[in-house]
Amino acid sequence: STTPVVVRQETPPPPLPLPPSHDGIIGIPTVDMSAPGGRGALSRQVARACAEHGFFRAVNHGVAVAPAAGPAARLDAAARTFFALPPHDKQRAGPPSPLGYGCRTIGFNGDAGELEYLLLHANPAAVAHRARSIDTDDPSRFSNVVNEYVGAMRQLACEILDLLGEGLGLKDPRSFSKLITDTDSDSLLRINHYPPACTIQKLDHDNQCKMKSSFRIKTGNGVNQSAGARIGFGEHSDPQILSLLRSNDVDGLQVLLNCDGREVWVQVPSDPSAFFVNVGDLLQALTNGKVISVRHRVIANSCRARLSTIYFAAPPLHARILALPETITANSPRQYRPFTWAEYKKTMYSLRLSHSRLNLFHID
Ligand code: GA4
């Protein structure tokens, strides 16, 4: 039959405790990038959030995120147009090897999620090349939108990294941002589309994107607590330096935060006007563990589609990743052996998504 099957709405996962907040409002560390109080206070706040949680919500960040105009709105519109295409047309931009259009499969080692995505190299030449199979009517329209967004993201990432450099008291506070502004930077842009949970079987039926509700999280030790925990994107840390995530108003992101010495999964309420900032593995290595690469995941249970866009700020492939001298003291000796980003990438692609890969570079 061609009748769409609507999946029974399942109980959402139990609410999770929130850690103490920096702003006292929603329990998620929040940094107001335009707060009065001066650059010194702001840089200390950024450094504190990165050190304690490896994660924060950046508000008043200066990037136009109005629903109808600006680089974010234009990128979202282009993404929606692409994801609404028939499956065959979307497949033209894939398979993800590792870049391109992907549906359900993540990486090369058996990881899967209930999403479809576009993974693009942030460099304009690569964007132009890929755009030919993404917007066949007008490829330059798509590349212009992506380049404009990536430009805004690079600027925001540099601003945050410079504040971090200042907050950590580095001799050259630009040490981190210099790595990502290099013309050979290996930064990426990822656009994730999590279809509505209630139409998964319909999608399956239409063969739009083969998705089954087979990935479930076992939470706690209670019976049936796993009900509804549909894994959109499994637990992992981001390998790069810094990630900037923006989503529509559909929840799903969860971060593993330290709350009074205990690790807890915290639901991050969506905020389309904000950027969520994740510290990546490389930044943890560059700071000798002074800031921490946050583990996060997406549980997409909503009846509405979640759309998220993540800019992964990365250095050039040949960049040597070595903790900055200021982060090494007698009490805090060097933790990681030097490596190049190319070497780190090779390792990360050989492992599962959830692997704590930075540990492999730890000096015993
Ligand atoms: C996680 C963060 C980014 O989404 C990503 C992912 C990448 C991919 O989807 O190709 C990886 C994953 C991510 C880390 C381990 C490997 C590689 C999937 C995977 C199983 C684009 C990235 O850079 O690393």
Coordinates of C-alpha atoms and ligand atoms in Angstrom, one line a residue:
S1 CA 0.0 0.0 0.0
T2 CA 1.1 3.6 -0.5
T3 CA -0.5 4.8 2.7
P4 CA 2.1 6.6 4.9
V5 CA 2.7 4.9 8.2
V6 CA 2.9 7.3 11.1
V7 CA 5.1 6.1 13.9
R8 CA 3.6 6.0 17.4
Q9 CA 4.9 9.0 19.4
E10 CA 7.2 7.6 22.1
T11 CA 8.0 9.0 25.5
P12 CA 10.9 11.4 25.4
P13 CA 14.0 10.5 27.5
P14 CA 13.8 11.6 31.1
P15 CA 14.7 15.2 31.8
L16 CA 18.3 15.7 32.8
P17 CA 19.7 17.8 35.6
L18 CA 21.3 21.1 34.5
P19 CA 24.7 22.3 35.7
P20 CA 25.1 25.6 37.5
S21 CA 24.9 28.3 34.9
H22 CA 27.1 31.3 34.2
D23 CA 24.1 33.4 33.6
G24 CA 21.6 31.8 35.9
I25 CA 19.0 31.6 33.1
I26 CA 18.9 28.2 31.4
G27 CA 21.7 26.3 32.9
I28 CA 23.8 26.3 29.8
P29 CA 27.1 28.3 30.1
T30 CA 26.4 31.5 28.1
V31 CA 28.8 34.1 27.0
D32 CA 27.4 37.5 25.9
M33 CA 29.9 38.6 23.3
S34 CA 28.7 42.2 23.5
A35 CA 28.4 42.5 27.3
P36 CA 29.6 45.8 28.8
G37 CA 32.5 45.1 31.1
G38 CA 35.4 45.1 28.8
R39 CA 37.5 42.7 26.8
G40 CA 39.4 41.4 29.9
A41 CA 36.2 40.2 31.6
L42 CA 34.9 38.7 28.3
S43 CA 38.2 36.8 27.7
R44 CA 38.2 35.4 31.2
Q45 CA 34.6 34.2 30.7
V46 CA 35.5 32.5 27.4
A47 CA 38.5 30.8 29.0
R48 CA 36.5 29.7 32.0
A49 CA 33.7 28.2 29.9
C50 CA 36.2 26.4 27.6
A51 CA 38.2 25.1 30.6
E52 CA 35.2 24.0 32.7
H53 CA 32.8 22.7 30.0
G54 CA 34.5 22.9 26.6
F55 CA 31.2 24.3 25.5
F56 CA 29.1 27.5 25.7
R57 CA 26.3 29.4 24.0
A58 CA 27.5 32.6 22.4
V59 CA 24.9 35.3 22.2
N60 CA 25.0 38.9 20.8
H61 CA 27.8 37.6 18.6
G62 CA 27.4 40.0 15.7
V63 CA 26.5 37.5 13.0
A64 CA 23.1 38.3 11.4
V65 CA 20.8 35.4 12.2
A66 CA 17.5 37.1 11.5
P67 CA 15.0 34.5 10.1
A68 CA 14.5 36.4 6.8
A69 CA 17.9 37.9 5.9
G70 CA 21.6 37.6 6.3
P71 CA 24.1 34.8 5.6
A72 CA 22.5 32.3 8.1
A73 CA 19.0 32.7 6.6
R74 CA 20.4 32.4 3.0
L75 CA 22.3 29.2 3.9
D76 CA 19.3 27.7 5.6
A77 CA 17.1 28.4 2.6
A78 CA 19.7 26.8 0.3
A79 CA 19.9 23.8 2.6
R80 CA 16.2 23.3 2.7
T81 CA 15.9 23.5 -1.1
F82 CA 18.6 20.8 -1.4
F83 CA 17.2 18.4 1.2
A84 CA 13.7 18.7 -0.4
L85 CA 15.1 17.3 -3.7
P86 CA 14.2 13.8 -4.7
P87 CA 16.7 11.2 -3.4
H88 CA 18.2 10.6 -6.8
D89 CA 19.1 14.3 -7.2
K90 CA 20.6 14.4 -3.7
Q91 CA 22.7 11.3 -4.3
R92 CA 24.5 13.3 -7.1
A93 CA 26.3 15.2 -4.4
G94 CA 27.4 12.0 -2.6
P95 CA 28.6 9.6 -1.4
P96 CA 30.4 11.1 1.5
S97 CA 34.0 10.1 0.9
P98 CA 34.3 11.7 3.4
L99 CA 32.8 14.9 1.9
G100 CA 29.6 15.1 0.0
Y101 CA 26.0 14.1 0.6
G102 CA 25.4 11.4 3.2
C103 CA 22.4 9.6 4.4
R104 CA 22.4 7.7 7.7
T105 CA 26.1 6.5 7.4
I106 CA 28.7 8.5 9.3
G107 CA 32.4 8.0 8.6
F108 CA 33.7 4.7 7.3
N109 CA 33.5 2.4 10.3
G110 CA 29.9 1.4 10.7
D111 CA 28.5 4.5 12.5
A112 CA 25.0 5.5 11.6
G113 CA 22.6 8.2 12.6
E114 CA 19.1 9.2 11.8
L115 CA 20.0 12.1 9.6
E116 CA 21.0 13.2 6.1
Y117 CA 23.8 15.7 5.6
L118 CA 26.0 17.7 3.4
L119 CA 29.7 17.8 4.4
L120 CA 31.7 20.5 2.5
H121 CA 35.3 21.6 2.6
A122 CA 35.2 25.3 3.5
N123 CA 37.7 26.4 0.9
P124 CA 36.1 28.4 -2.0
A125 CA 37.6 26.2 -4.8
A126 CA 36.2 23.1 -3.1
V127 CA 32.8 24.7 -2.5
A128 CA 32.6 25.8 -6.2
H129 CA 33.5 22.2 -7.3
R130 CA 30.9 20.6 -5.1
A131 CA 28.2 23.2 -5.8
R132 CA 27.9 21.9 -9.4
S133 CA 26.2 18.7 -8.1
I134 CA 24.3 20.5 -5.3
D135 CA 22.6 23.3 -7.2
T136 CA 22.6 22.2 -10.8
D137 CA 20.5 25.2 -11.9
D138 CA 22.8 27.8 -10.6
P139 CA 26.0 26.4 -8.8
S140 CA 27.4 29.9 -8.2
R141 CA 24.3 30.8 -6.2
F142 CA 25.0 27.9 -3.8
S143 CA 28.8 28.7 -3.6
N144 CA 28.2 32.4 -2.9
V145 CA 25.8 31.5 0.0
V146 CA 28.3 29.0 1.5
N147 CA 31.3 31.3 1.1
E148 CA 29.5 34.2 2.7
Y149 CA 28.5 32.0 5.7
V150 CA 31.9 30.5 6.0
G151 CA 33.5 34.0 6.0
A152 CA 31.3 35.0 8.9
M153 CA 32.1 31.8 10.7
R154 CA 35.8 32.2 10.3
Q155 CA 35.6 35.7 11.7
L156 CA 33.5 34.6 14.7
A157 CA 35.8 31.6 15.4
C158 CA 38.9 33.9 15.2
E159 CA 37.3 36.3 17.6
I160 CA 36.5 33.5 20.1
L161 CA 40.0 32.0 19.7
D162 CA 41.6 35.4 20.3
L163 CA 39.6 35.9 23.4
L164 CA 40.6 32.5 24.6
G165 CA 44.2 33.3 23.9
E166 CA 43.9 36.4 25.9
G167 CA 42.0 34.7 28.7
L168 CA 44.7 32.0 29.0
G169 CA 47.4 34.8 29.1
L170 CA 49.3 33.6 26.0
K171 CA 52.3 35.6 24.8
D172 CA 50.7 35.7 21.3
P173 CA 47.0 35.6 21.9
R174 CA 46.5 35.0 18.2
S175 CA 48.3 31.7 18.2
F176 CA 45.1 29.7 17.8
S177 CA 43.3 31.9 15.3
K178 CA 46.4 32.0 13.0
L179 CA 46.0 28.3 12.5
I180 CA 42.6 28.6 11.1
T181 CA 43.1 31.7 8.9
D182 CA 45.9 30.1 7.0
T183 CA 44.9 29.9 3.3
D184 CA 45.4 26.1 3.5
S185 CA 43.1 25.7 6.5
D186 CA 41.3 22.3 6.4
S187 CA 38.0 23.7 7.9
L188 CA 34.7 22.1 7.0
L189 CA 31.0 23.0 6.9
R190 CA 28.4 20.4 7.8
I191 CA 24.7 20.8 7.3
N192 CA 22.6 18.2 9.1
H193 CA 19.0 17.5 8.4
Y194 CA 17.2 15.3 11.0
P195 CA 13.8 14.4 9.6
P196 CA 10.8 14.6 11.8
A197 CA 10.6 11.6 14.1
C198 CA 6.9 10.9 13.3
T199 CA 7.5 10.5 9.6
I200 CA 10.6 8.3 9.7
Q201 CA 8.6 5.3 8.4
K202 CA 7.1 7.4 5.7
L203 CA 10.6 8.4 4.6
D204 CA 11.5 4.8 4.7
H205 CA 8.5 3.9 2.6
D206 CA 9.2 6.6 0.0
N207 CA 12.8 5.4 0.0
Q208 CA 13.8 9.1 0.4
C209 CA 16.5 8.3 2.9
K210 CA 16.5 4.8 4.4
M211 CA 16.0 5.4 8.1
K212 CA 15.0 2.9 10.8
S213 CA 14.4 3.7 14.4
S214 CA 17.0 1.1 15.4
F215 CA 19.6 3.2 17.3
R216 CA 18.5 3.7 20.8
I217 CA 20.3 4.8 23.9
K218 CA 20.0 2.9 27.2
T219 CA 19.8 5.6 29.8
G220 CA 20.2 4.8 33.5
N221 CA 19.4 1.3 34.8
G222 CA 15.7 1.4 34.8
V223 CA 13.4 -0.7 32.7
N224 CA 12.2 1.0 29.5
Q225 CA 14.2 4.1 30.0
S226 CA 15.6 3.9 26.6
A227 CA 12.2 4.6 25.0
G228 CA 12.3 7.5 22.6
A229 CA 16.0 8.1 22.6
R230 CA 16.4 8.1 18.9
I231 CA 20.1 8.7 18.1
G232 CA 20.3 11.4 15.4
F233 CA 24.1 11.7 15.8
G234 CA 26.0 9.5 18.2
E235 CA 28.2 10.6 21.1
H236 CA 31.6 12.1 20.0
S237 CA 34.0 14.9 20.4
D238 CA 34.9 17.1 17.5
P239 CA 38.5 16.5 16.2
Q240 CA 39.3 20.0 15.0
I241 CA 40.1 23.2 16.9
L242 CA 36.7 24.9 17.5
S243 CA 33.2 24.2 16.2
L244 CA 30.4 26.7 15.8
L245 CA 26.9 25.2 15.7
R246 CA 23.7 26.9 14.8
S247 CA 20.3 25.2 14.5
N248 CA 16.6 26.0 13.9
D249 CA 14.2 26.0 16.9
V250 CA 14.1 22.2 17.1
D251 CA 15.9 20.7 20.2
G252 CA 18.1 17.6 20.0
L253 CA 21.7 18.6 21.0
Q254 CA 23.0 17.2 24.3
V255 CA 26.4 17.8 25.8
L256 CA 28.3 15.8 28.5
L257 CA 29.0 18.4 31.1
N258 CA 30.8 18.2 34.4
C259 CA 28.4 19.0 37.2
D260 CA 29.8 19.1 40.7
G261 CA 32.4 16.4 39.7
R262 CA 29.8 14.2 38.0
E263 CA 29.4 13.9 34.2
V264 CA 25.8 14.4 33.1
W265 CA 24.2 14.6 29.7
V266 CA 22.5 18.0 29.5
Q267 CA 19.8 18.8 26.9
V268 CA 20.7 22.1 25.2
P269 CA 17.5 24.1 24.5
S270 CA 17.6 25.2 20.9
D271 CA 18.3 28.9 20.3
P272 CA 18.3 29.9 16.6
S273 CA 19.8 33.3 17.5
A274 CA 22.8 31.8 19.2
F275 CA 26.0 29.9 18.2
F276 CA 26.9 26.9 20.3
V277 CA 30.7 26.7 20.7
N278 CA 32.5 23.4 21.1
V279 CA 36.1 23.0 22.0
G280 CA 37.7 20.4 19.7
D281 CA 40.4 17.8 20.3
L282 CA 43.2 19.9 18.8
L283 CA 42.5 22.8 21.1
Q284 CA 42.7 20.5 24.1
A285 CA 46.1 19.3 22.8
L286 CA 47.3 22.9 22.0
T287 CA 46.5 24.0 25.5
N288 CA 47.9 20.9 27.2
G289 CA 44.4 20.0 28.5
K290 CA 43.7 23.5 29.9
V291 CA 40.5 23.5 27.8
I292 CA 38.5 20.3 27.2
S293 CA 37.1 18.8 24.0
V294 CA 33.4 18.3 24.9
R295 CA 31.5 15.1 24.1
H296 CA 28.1 15.7 22.6
R297 CA 25.3 13.9 20.6
V298 CA 22.0 14.6 19.0
I299 CA 18.7 12.9 20.1
A300 CA 16.2 14.0 17.5
N301 CA 12.8 13.1 18.8
S302 CA 10.7 16.0 17.5
C303 CA 7.8 15.9 15.1
R304 CA 9.5 18.7 13.3
A305 CA 12.8 18.5 11.3
R306 CA 15.9 19.7 13.0
L307 CA 18.3 21.6 10.7
S308 CA 21.8 22.4 12.1
T309 CA 24.9 23.9 10.5
I310 CA 28.3 23.4 12.0
Y311 CA 31.5 25.1 11.0
F312 CA 34.6 23.1 12.1
A313 CA 37.6 25.4 12.3
A314 CA 40.7 23.4 11.5
P315 CA 44.4 24.1 10.7
P316 CA 46.2 23.2 7.5
L317 CA 47.0 19.5 7.1
H318 CA 50.7 20.0 7.7
A319 CA 50.2 22.0 10.9
R320 CA 52.2 20.6 13.8
I321 CA 50.0 20.3 16.9
L322 CA 52.1 20.9 20.0
A323 CA 51.1 22.4 23.3
L324 CA 52.0 26.1 23.6
P325 CA 55.0 26.6 26.0
E326 CA 52.9 28.8 28.3
T327 CA 50.6 25.9 29.0
I328 CA 53.4 23.7 30.2
T329 CA 54.7 24.1 33.8
A330 CA 56.4 22.0 36.4
N331 CA 53.0 21.0 37.8
S332 CA 51.5 20.4 34.4
P333 CA 54.0 18.6 32.2
R334 CA 53.4 18.0 28.5
Q335 CA 50.5 15.6 28.1
Y336 CA 50.4 14.9 24.4
R337 CA 53.2 14.0 21.9
P338 CA 53.5 16.3 18.9
F339 CA 51.5 15.3 15.8
T340 CA 50.3 16.8 12.6
W341 CA 46.6 17.4 11.8
A342 CA 47.1 15.0 8.8
E343 CA 48.3 12.3 11.2
Y344 CA 45.4 13.0 13.5
K345 CA 42.9 12.8 10.7
K346 CA 44.2 9.5 9.5
T347 CA 43.8 8.1 13.0
M348 CA 40.3 9.6 13.4
Y349 CA 39.0 8.1 10.1
S350 CA 40.3 4.7 11.2
L351 CA 38.2 4.7 14.4
R352 CA 34.6 4.8 15.4
L353 CA 32.8 8.1 16.0
S354 CA 32.7 7.7 19.8
H355 CA 36.4 6.9 20.2
S356 CA 38.4 9.1 22.6
R357 CA 41.0 9.4 20.0
L358 CA 43.1 12.1 21.6
N359 CA 44.1 9.6 24.4
L360 CA 46.1 7.7 21.7
F361 CA 48.5 10.7 21.6
H362 CA 48.8 10.9 25.4
I363 CA 52.3 10.6 26.8
D364 CA 52.2 7.8 29.5
Ligands
GA4_1 C1 32.8 14.3 14.0 C2 32.8 15.8 13.8 C3 32.4 16.2 12.3 O1 31.0 16.0 12.1 C4 33.3 15.3 11.3 C5 32.9 13.9 11.5 C6 33.5 12.9 10.6 C7 32.7 12.5 9.4 O2 31.4 12.6 9.5 O3 33.2 12.2 8.4 C8 33.9 11.6 11.5 C9 33.8 12.1 13.0 C10 33.6 13.6 12.8 C11 35.0 11.8 13.8 C12 35.4 10.3 13.6 C13 35.3 9.8 12.1 C14 35.3 11.0 11.2 C15 33.0 10.4 11.3 C16 33.8 9.3 11.9 C17 33.4 8.2 12.3 C18 33.0 15.9 9.9 C19 34.7 15.3 11.7 O4 35.6 16.0 11.3 O5 34.9 14.3 12.6

